Amino acid sequence: MTTNTSNTTEETRFAEFLNSQPDLTNITIPAITLQPCTLYTLTATITNHYNYSSTQPIQVATLCKAPCINTCSDGNRAGYEECDDGNTVSGDGCSSICMIESNWICKTSSNATGKDVCGCSSDPGVHEYQGMCFKLDSSLEAIVNALGLSQSISSKVVEGVALGSQMFTGATDSFFPTAINYLRLQVLLRYCDVGYPLVVEEFFTKAASSSDSSKKSSESELIPDIVLSFTSDNTTYLSQIGRFKVFNKSVNFLSNVGSSLLLPLAFLLVIGVIRIVKYLTKSSKKTTALIEKLLVVFEWNMIISSVTGTLVKLSLAFYLQLGEPKFDLLGTINFLVGLVVLLLTACFFVLAFFLVTWNWKIVKDELFLDKRTLEIASTAQKRFEIFWKSYRLNFAVGRYFYVIQSFRNFLVVTIVYTFQNSPTEQSYILLFASIIYMLILVISRPFKKTSEFVNVLLNEFFMMIEEVMMVVFSINKKLKFLGKSGGEMLGWVMIGSILAALVVNGVILLYTVIYGAYKALSKKKVKPPSLKLQKMRVKKRRRTDFSINESRARFHESEL
């Protein structure tokens, strides 16, 4: 009640007077349209003959269109009801008494029934598991968030260091693009709708939010993103497919690829500059020799390495762009760029196959080639060393393992994207592909260096653990045989596997860089051979060439 506090005695007398009088109040209200089960409260202002008035929002009358009955579960939210989903079952967001349950949010449906539709709220730490909405304990949520944040930051650091180390080591080893692609395959698993436990969902959510904290983050935070003018935050360009929609994944090609697309173009520009410098300083033998060494690194090993390292990212960008194209100005630009890059990438891997075949022919027929042909072939071989330097060429699997490895990465992205609505089948196919790939690794041992073989083997082992967990989660999504605690236990196994893969890649990367630096610094300078030794080598080479020519002649005679 709102009163004039300056006259409390009069207020008391006024109240006593009203209570002693019979009810002679006549209330007249204008015509209104009454709604079903709606309460109307009238506010009365009473003034006495002393001109003292009192206004209070008391319920003088309750008007209700008959019959005034609140029916929970009839699908119409009315009266006290916070929600009405058409049933009296608790645990679906709207309780048996039509009140919104904890960790849920309910909205009126736009369909003909008008029933409320409930889902998990967007509060931090709230996730859906087995059709229920749960919130992690605050202490557990803090731990998972810290792990997700560390995984996101560490991945960026490892990718950035790997990218810089490619230049340091000559970009001819397969380790660096392999490590980057495996880290991205780990991230790709969050788009599989297999019913992850709460801890895994929170881990993926925190890692994703950290990665997207800076708009359109590029391949590595060490590289500035300069394609922002061709990207957009407009929700029109967000994917509407499965988990890509959950994580607000853009369908624009350039938004997903970012500055990684510019790396090969940047290296092409560097090649052009080196070529110009070589032409201007062709009179200097020392400068020419140094430039030739630089060209071996940048033409074409560095370009191939950068393309290989972005294969997973490129593949996902292709699928998102071509699967949900937008044909306004911005969408058309992204679609055309994606289509051109797709064709160039396909041509690139076809060329890689033919180059590997050509290299094997050179290696196999080396004894039957003349000196001039070998010199030309040797120069070309150095420029494309990344295709075969790390692999054992005496087996077909080793010779073509670069192509096999690239195809396998593309296959994983294809499975993740195309089986969005079939999580169980998706999990089994991913696991089967990993088993086949692991058998190929163990049986053929395609790598020359033990460190590279161990790195790929361990990464594949951790991927298999995660895929086994995904199979269990996808089956549990249907049968619900795992409780909340059991799911969280297996969830920690999956998180541990993801972090272990990150540690393995970081340690082997560090070892590769340190060992490469040590080997380069400890390399002894070789003294040039004496004039006498050079003459002896020339005579020996002539005798060898004569023997080869004689062998060729005999070979042709035998064929005739």
XYZ file of C-alpha atoms in Angstrom:
560
model
C 0.000 0.000 0.000
C 1.312 3.453 -0.916
C 0.206 6.103 1.625
C 1.024 9.610 2.810
C 3.351 8.953 5.739
C 2.842 12.498 7.037
C -0.639 11.622 8.275
C -0.470 8.113 9.730
C -3.155 8.849 12.367
C -5.635 9.879 9.684
C -4.733 6.779 7.676
C -5.498 4.546 10.654
C -8.824 6.276 11.268
C -9.679 5.974 7.569
C -8.966 2.266 7.557
C -11.110 1.723 10.692
C -13.943 3.705 9.116
C -13.902 1.599 5.959
C -13.914 -1.608 7.954
C -16.961 -0.482 9.995
C -19.089 0.479 6.982
C -21.100 -1.918 4.848
C -19.878 -2.602 1.342
C -21.683 0.008 -0.751
C -18.979 0.262 -3.414
C -20.212 0.284 -6.982
C -17.548 -0.449 -9.585
C -18.122 0.307 -13.231
C -15.594 -0.803 -15.875
C -15.621 -0.299 -19.649
C -16.291 -3.227 -21.973
C -13.230 -5.442 -22.474
C -12.533 -8.721 -24.275
C -11.787 -11.424 -21.728
C -9.152 -14.029 -22.519
C -9.401 -17.622 -21.291
C -7.905 -18.202 -17.852
C -6.545 -14.666 -17.514
C -6.539 -12.815 -14.192
C -7.502 -9.131 -14.161
C -6.548 -6.936 -11.206
C -8.218 -3.525 -10.653
C -6.475 -0.735 -8.781
C -8.766 1.454 -6.618
C -8.104 4.988 -5.363
C -10.281 6.051 -2.406
C -10.552 9.692 -1.229
C -12.242 10.781 2.043
C -13.962 14.074 2.850
C -10.707 15.420 4.270
C -9.322 15.137 0.716
C -6.972 12.372 1.836
C -6.525 9.658 -0.808
C -4.983 6.208 -0.741
C -4.015 4.198 -3.836
C -2.998 0.597 -3.609
C -2.830 -2.136 -6.270
C -5.112 -4.509 -4.440
C -7.056 -7.167 -6.264
C -10.537 -5.723 -6.057
C -11.994 -8.213 -8.516
C -10.855 -11.208 -10.504
C -12.478 -11.485 -13.890
C -12.220 -14.721 -15.747
C -13.954 -16.102 -18.780
C -15.562 -19.372 -17.790
C -14.467 -22.097 -17.541
C -11.321 -20.830 -15.767
C -9.272 -24.052 -15.597
C -5.488 -24.361 -16.094
C -4.862 -27.694 -17.810
C -1.222 -28.721 -17.765
C -0.256 -30.906 -20.750
C -2.921 -29.521 -23.108
C -0.220 -27.823 -25.211
C -1.380 -24.269 -24.370
C 0.707 -22.239 -21.957
C -1.709 -20.381 -19.639
C -1.969 -19.002 -16.124
C 0.883 -20.031 -13.888
C 2.418 -22.396 -16.481
C 5.999 -21.629 -17.484
C 5.803 -24.194 -20.273
C 3.450 -26.739 -21.759
C 4.874 -29.397 -24.060
C 1.710 -31.464 -24.229
C 2.639 -34.114 -21.661
C 3.073 -34.599 -17.920
C 6.445 -36.321 -18.133
C 9.353 -34.784 -16.217
C 12.925 -34.870 -17.523
C 12.187 -33.461 -20.975
C 12.613 -29.811 -19.995
C 8.989 -29.170 -18.992
C 8.050 -30.842 -15.713
C 4.853 -32.716 -14.860
C 3.433 -29.476 -13.396
C 4.441 -27.432 -16.454
C 7.433 -25.671 -14.898
C 10.760 -25.255 -16.763
C 13.344 -27.668 -15.364
C 16.879 -26.750 -14.406
C 19.414 -26.398 -17.298
C 16.586 -26.285 -19.880
C 14.904 -23.588 -21.927
C 11.436 -23.875 -23.534
C 10.017 -21.915 -26.436
C 6.626 -21.984 -28.131
C 6.755 -24.010 -31.310
C 5.867 -22.446 -34.625
C 4.029 -25.574 -35.820
C 0.284 -26.071 -35.814
C 0.153 -27.724 -32.376
C 1.632 -24.721 -30.590
C 3.249 -26.960 -27.984
C 6.418 -25.746 -26.300
C 9.711 -27.224 -27.517
C 12.445 -27.567 -24.901
C 16.206 -27.875 -25.263
C 19.373 -27.361 -23.270
C 20.035 -23.798 -22.190
C 23.039 -21.885 -23.488
C 24.494 -21.415 -20.000
C 28.208 -22.282 -19.683
C 28.852 -25.916 -18.827
C 25.366 -27.131 -19.857
C 25.299 -29.978 -22.407
C 22.895 -32.663 -23.604
C 23.640 -36.291 -22.789
C 21.262 -39.191 -23.450
C 18.344 -36.802 -23.965
C 18.949 -34.959 -20.676
C 20.524 -31.571 -19.968
C 23.294 -31.622 -17.368
C 25.632 -29.004 -16.007
C 29.185 -29.873 -14.993
C 30.309 -29.214 -11.456
C 32.099 -25.893 -11.195
C 35.420 -27.507 -10.201
C 35.229 -30.098 -12.992
C 34.172 -27.426 -15.479
C 37.236 -25.332 -14.579
C 39.561 -28.309 -15.163
C 38.016 -29.200 -18.523
C 38.044 -25.564 -19.639
C 41.731 -25.272 -18.747
C 42.516 -28.430 -20.751
C 40.486 -27.248 -23.739
C 42.186 -23.869 -23.694
C 45.652 -25.422 -23.403
C 44.906 -27.808 -26.278
C 43.832 -24.950 -28.532
C 46.826 -22.757 -27.714
C 49.326 -25.631 -27.894
C 47.991 -26.712 -31.296
C 48.537 -23.210 -32.665
C 52.065 -23.118 -31.237
C 52.960 -26.535 -32.683
C 51.542 -25.568 -36.088
C 53.423 -22.270 -36.075
C 56.696 -23.888 -35.040
C 56.243 -26.666 -37.615
C 55.655 -24.093 -40.317
C 58.801 -22.173 -39.394
C 60.827 -25.351 -39.053
C 60.033 -26.358 -42.622
C 62.258 -23.537 -43.864
C 64.963 -24.405 -41.346
C 65.190 -28.038 -42.427
C 64.688 -27.457 -46.145
C 61.037 -28.581 -46.175
C 61.938 -31.968 -47.616
C 60.878 -34.104 -44.619
C 57.341 -35.435 -44.353
C 57.140 -34.927 -40.590
C 55.918 -31.334 -40.574
C 52.875 -31.613 -42.880
C 52.070 -34.981 -41.274
C 52.037 -33.470 -37.767
C 49.871 -30.516 -38.831
C 47.329 -32.745 -40.577
C 47.055 -35.078 -37.592
C 46.394 -32.142 -35.262
C 43.595 -31.032 -37.568
C 42.135 -34.516 -37.772
C 41.875 -34.438 -33.961
C 39.881 -31.202 -34.180
C 37.674 -32.661 -36.913
C 36.264 -35.279 -34.512
C 34.218 -32.655 -32.669
C 31.889 -32.487 -35.691
C 30.836 -36.125 -35.218
C 27.431 -36.372 -33.509
C 28.107 -39.562 -31.544
C 26.710 -38.415 -28.187
C 29.889 -37.336 -26.426
C 29.835 -37.238 -22.588
C 29.704 -33.899 -20.782
C 33.456 -33.577 -20.255
C 34.213 -34.173 -23.943
C 31.518 -31.718 -25.079
C 32.832 -29.054 -22.725
C 36.408 -29.762 -23.860
C 35.469 -29.358 -27.543
C 33.350 -26.272 -26.802
C 36.154 -24.516 -24.942
C 38.752 -25.440 -27.578
C 36.449 -24.188 -30.345
C 35.604 -20.931 -28.560
C 39.299 -20.296 -27.941
C 40.130 -20.933 -31.606
C 37.363 -18.594 -32.744
C 38.067 -15.879 -30.183
C 39.883 -13.874 -32.802
C 37.682 -13.498 -35.855
C 38.759 -15.497 -38.831
C 41.946 -16.720 -37.178
C 44.439 -17.807 -39.765
C 46.475 -20.962 -40.167
C 48.718 -19.837 -37.376
C 48.598 -16.727 -35.265
C 52.080 -15.998 -36.576
C 50.555 -15.335 -39.995
C 48.317 -12.263 -40.442
C 44.963 -12.982 -42.038
C 44.461 -10.699 -45.035
C 41.391 -12.340 -46.538
C 38.938 -10.683 -44.135
C 37.406 -8.600 -46.925
C 36.095 -11.804 -48.521
C 34.667 -13.290 -45.317
C 31.636 -12.454 -43.204
C 30.168 -12.965 -39.729
C 26.643 -12.920 -41.177
C 24.574 -15.865 -39.942
C 23.440 -16.366 -43.545
C 26.793 -18.030 -44.223
C 26.668 -20.441 -41.272
C 26.287 -24.136 -41.980
C 22.913 -25.770 -41.278
C 24.247 -29.344 -41.286
C 24.645 -31.397 -38.111
C 27.413 -30.460 -35.743
C 28.788 -27.873 -38.137
C 25.680 -25.875 -37.229
C 26.274 -26.450 -33.497
C 29.787 -24.998 -33.736
C 28.690 -22.135 -36.042
C 30.938 -23.263 -38.872
C 30.956 -20.929 -41.858
C 30.321 -22.319 -45.335
C 32.480 -19.679 -47.024
C 35.652 -21.201 -48.465
C 37.935 -18.296 -47.574
C 36.558 -18.097 -44.028
C 37.606 -21.713 -43.418
C 40.926 -21.712 -45.261
C 42.125 -18.263 -44.232
C 45.696 -17.255 -44.866
C 46.848 -20.849 -45.383
C 45.709 -20.367 -48.968
C 48.169 -17.496 -49.289
C 51.221 -19.527 -48.223
C 51.805 -21.206 -51.613
C 51.271 -17.855 -53.343
C 53.776 -16.235 -50.998
C 56.360 -18.913 -51.759
C 55.750 -18.441 -55.493
C 56.507 -14.765 -54.997
C 59.721 -15.661 -53.144
C 60.729 -17.922 -56.046
C 60.183 -15.042 -58.457
C 62.360 -12.723 -56.378
C 65.134 -15.342 -56.114
C 65.015 -15.881 -59.868
C 65.383 -12.134 -60.498
C 68.328 -11.907 -58.092
C 69.942 -14.885 -59.802
C 69.619 -13.204 -63.197
C 71.074 -9.920 -61.916
C 74.037 -11.613 -60.179
C 74.778 -14.351 -62.733
C 78.385 -13.187 -63.043
C 79.124 -14.112 -59.406
C 79.738 -17.836 -58.935
C 79.375 -17.716 -55.131
C 76.044 -15.891 -55.324
C 74.790 -18.277 -58.001
C 75.687 -21.301 -55.858
C 73.850 -19.814 -52.849
C 70.784 -19.005 -54.950
C 70.699 -22.541 -56.325
C 70.554 -23.849 -52.739
C 67.651 -21.487 -51.963
C 65.812 -22.590 -55.097
C 66.111 -26.218 -54.008
C 64.206 -25.280 -50.829
C 61.560 -22.975 -52.303
C 61.186 -24.479 -55.757
C 59.098 -26.559 -55.216
C 59.547 -28.319 -51.871
C 58.257 -25.482 -49.685
C 55.165 -24.968 -51.836
C 54.382 -28.689 -51.851
C 54.929 -28.904 -48.096
C 52.546 -25.992 -47.413
C 49.849 -27.493 -49.665
C 50.251 -30.905 -48.012
C 50.034 -29.402 -44.522
C 46.715 -27.701 -45.301
C 45.088 -30.740 -46.942
C 42.646 -31.479 -44.086
C 41.662 -27.835 -43.830
C 41.282 -27.505 -47.603
C 39.188 -30.678 -47.852
C 36.728 -29.539 -45.181
C 36.497 -26.090 -46.791
C 35.698 -27.733 -50.158
C 32.855 -29.792 -48.687
C 31.319 -26.920 -46.726
C 31.473 -24.542 -49.691
C 30.235 -26.942 -52.362
C 27.691 -28.588 -50.062
C 25.926 -25.360 -49.018
C 26.707 -22.718 -51.651
C 25.407 -19.167 -51.316
C 25.017 -17.294 -54.599
C 25.049 -13.681 -53.517
C 28.147 -11.603 -54.331
C 30.231 -12.792 -51.372
C 29.031 -16.386 -51.669
C 29.718 -16.469 -55.416
C 33.286 -15.190 -54.929
C 33.946 -17.884 -52.324
C 32.327 -20.565 -54.497
C 34.449 -19.704 -57.549
C 37.669 -19.508 -55.511
C 36.878 -22.860 -53.892
C 36.139 -24.472 -57.249
C 39.395 -23.189 -58.796
C 41.464 -24.323 -55.792
C 39.752 -27.729 -55.880
C 40.712 -28.248 -59.532
C 44.280 -27.079 -58.895
C 44.598 -29.405 -55.887
C 43.319 -32.373 -57.918
C 45.839 -31.588 -60.676
C 48.550 -31.256 -58.038
C 48.043 -34.789 -56.709
C 47.784 -36.285 -60.198
C 51.110 -34.597 -60.974
C 52.534 -35.945 -57.701
C 51.653 -39.492 -58.782
C 53.402 -39.094 -62.140
C 56.464 -37.443 -60.544
C 56.829 -40.349 -58.114
C 56.631 -42.781 -61.039
C 59.221 -40.741 -62.969
C 61.598 -40.650 -59.982
C 61.439 -44.417 -59.543
C 62.281 -44.892 -63.200
C 65.342 -42.643 -62.788
C 66.473 -44.503 -59.666
C 65.932 -47.908 -61.272
C 67.730 -47.029 -64.540
C 70.482 -44.889 -63.025
C 73.285 -47.190 -64.213
C 72.024 -47.017 -67.786
C 71.775 -43.185 -68.013
C 74.525 -40.938 -69.299
C 76.130 -38.268 -67.164
C 74.255 -35.319 -68.677
C 70.870 -36.961 -68.205
C 71.725 -37.823 -64.602
C 72.729 -34.222 -63.860
C 69.445 -32.863 -65.210
C 67.447 -35.539 -63.370
C 69.353 -34.920 -60.132
C 68.472 -31.211 -60.185
C 64.790 -31.996 -60.715
C 64.850 -34.665 -58.014
C 66.135 -32.194 -55.416
C 63.375 -29.717 -56.239
C 60.688 -32.357 -55.549
C 62.405 -34.289 -52.764
C 59.409 -34.071 -50.429
C 57.630 -36.682 -52.566
C 60.246 -39.395 -51.946
C 63.069 -38.346 -49.602
C 61.390 -39.684 -46.444
C 60.182 -42.960 -47.969
C 61.675 -46.332 -48.831
C 61.537 -46.630 -52.590
C 62.236 -50.349 -52.919
C 58.564 -51.109 -52.123
C 55.556 -49.829 -54.039
C 53.838 -48.687 -50.823
C 56.901 -46.657 -49.853
C 57.230 -45.103 -53.300
C 53.623 -43.944 -53.365
C 53.119 -43.395 -49.649
C 52.902 -39.623 -50.075
C 49.839 -40.138 -52.286
C 48.431 -42.838 -49.957
C 48.819 -40.611 -46.905
C 47.161 -37.644 -48.634
C 44.264 -39.786 -49.852
C 43.742 -41.151 -46.358
C 43.463 -37.620 -44.874
C 40.967 -36.649 -47.559
C 38.986 -39.842 -46.874
C 38.635 -39.030 -43.158
C 37.236 -35.567 -43.956
C 34.832 -37.154 -46.471
C 33.542 -39.653 -43.886
C 33.074 -36.968 -41.209
C 31.122 -34.691 -43.571
C 28.972 -37.188 -45.471
C 27.863 -39.339 -42.494
C 26.582 -36.501 -40.280
C 23.184 -38.189 -39.862
C 24.581 -41.697 -39.275
C 26.972 -41.439 -36.299
C 27.231 -45.182 -35.649
C 28.113 -46.009 -39.261
C 30.432 -42.997 -39.323
C 32.347 -44.224 -36.265
C 32.710 -47.778 -37.576
C 33.951 -46.621 -41.001
C 36.494 -44.256 -39.407
C 37.768 -47.060 -37.163
C 37.946 -49.519 -40.077
C 39.912 -47.002 -42.186
C 42.370 -46.481 -39.330
C 42.868 -50.226 -38.870
C 43.648 -50.661 -42.586
C 46.026 -47.701 -42.491
C 47.750 -49.038 -39.372
C 48.257 -52.447 -41.011
C 49.809 -50.747 -44.058
C 52.175 -48.843 -41.771
C 53.250 -51.858 -39.725
C 53.661 -54.269 -42.650
C 55.327 -51.989 -45.190
C 57.287 -49.632 -42.856
C 57.399 -46.979 -45.607
C 59.586 -44.412 -43.794
C 63.372 -44.334 -43.847
C 63.755 -42.510 -40.520
C 62.614 -44.202 -37.346
C 61.476 -40.869 -35.863
C 59.023 -40.245 -38.718
C 57.727 -43.810 -38.578
C 57.207 -43.630 -34.793
C 55.468 -40.258 -35.111
C 52.919 -41.518 -37.662
C 52.434 -44.797 -35.791
C 51.746 -43.070 -32.447
C 49.408 -40.527 -34.028
C 47.460 -43.309 -35.706
C 47.339 -45.269 -32.443
C 45.809 -42.298 -30.603
C 43.349 -41.769 -33.460
C 42.255 -45.396 -33.134
C 41.677 -44.986 -29.387
C 39.488 -41.942 -30.037
C 37.567 -43.769 -32.766
C 36.965 -46.768 -30.476
C 35.538 -44.338 -27.898
C 33.372 -42.820 -30.643
C 31.978 -46.268 -31.516
C 31.087 -46.855 -27.852
C 29.486 -43.408 -27.534
C 27.461 -43.814 -30.721
C 26.085 -47.203 -29.575
C 25.385 -45.766 -26.131
C 23.448 -42.930 -27.796
C 20.935 -45.535 -28.989
C 20.991 -48.118 -26.191
C 21.880 -45.830 -23.243
C 23.820 -48.502 -21.358
C 26.375 -46.028 -19.959
C 25.446 -43.825 -17.048
C 26.638 -40.271 -16.580
C 29.693 -41.330 -14.538
C 30.598 -44.178 -16.915
C 30.391 -41.856 -19.909
C 32.594 -39.285 -18.190
C 35.205 -41.947 -17.413
C 35.483 -42.913 -21.085
C 35.374 -39.223 -21.967
C 38.536 -38.638 -19.961
C 40.199 -41.460 -21.919
C 39.375 -39.648 -25.162
C 40.582 -36.276 -23.849
C 43.807 -37.903 -22.632
C 44.364 -39.436 -26.075
C 43.910 -36.053 -27.802
C 46.360 -34.349 -25.427
C 48.841 -37.246 -25.721
C 48.867 -36.883 -29.522
C 49.581 -33.174 -29.119
C 52.486 -33.892 -26.757
C 53.939 -36.542 -29.083
C 53.890 -34.182 -32.051
C 55.465 -31.404 -30.002
C 58.253 -33.614 -28.619
C 59.154 -35.188 -31.977
C 59.022 -31.777 -33.630
C 61.428 -30.412 -31.026
C 63.699 -33.437 -31.452
C 63.717 -33.049 -35.244
C 64.652 -29.367 -35.080
C 67.368 -29.824 -32.439
C 68.842 -32.865 -34.177
C 68.814 -31.056 -37.533
C 70.582 -28.053 -36.015
C 73.168 -30.262 -34.317
C 73.817 -32.176 -37.523
C 74.224 -28.945 -39.511
C 76.615 -27.386 -36.977
C 78.730 -30.510 -36.472
C 79.141 -31.204 -40.174
C 82.818 -31.147 -41.048
C 84.051 -29.244 -44.036
C 85.321 -31.591 -46.745
C 88.584 -30.564 -48.383
C 88.539 -30.459 -52.175
C 90.290 -33.462 -53.777
C 93.808 -33.049 -55.150
C 94.450 -32.736 -58.889
C 95.862 -36.252 -59.015
C 92.780 -37.702 -57.320
C 90.503 -35.819 -59.707
C 92.301 -37.320 -62.729
C 91.977 -40.802 -61.274
C 88.227 -40.286 -60.772
C 87.814 -39.082 -64.371
C 89.604 -42.218 -65.696
C 87.453 -44.428 -63.481
C 84.270 -42.699 -64.672
C 85.310 -43.185 -68.305
C 85.910 -46.888 -67.745
C 82.491 -47.133 -66.017
C 80.762 -45.322 -68.896
C 82.501 -47.672 -71.373
C 81.315 -50.709 -69.385
C 77.741 -49.369 -69.280
C 77.728 -48.724 -73.031
C 79.089 -52.202 -73.649
C 76.382 -53.704 -71.410
C 73.721 -51.784 -73.309
C 75.041 -53.064 -76.627
C 74.964 -56.655 -75.399
C 71.455 -56.133 -74.039
C 70.181 -54.863 -77.412
C 71.924 -57.694 -79.261
C 70.256 -60.256 -77.017
C 66.846 -58.664 -77.671
C 67.460 -58.738 -81.450
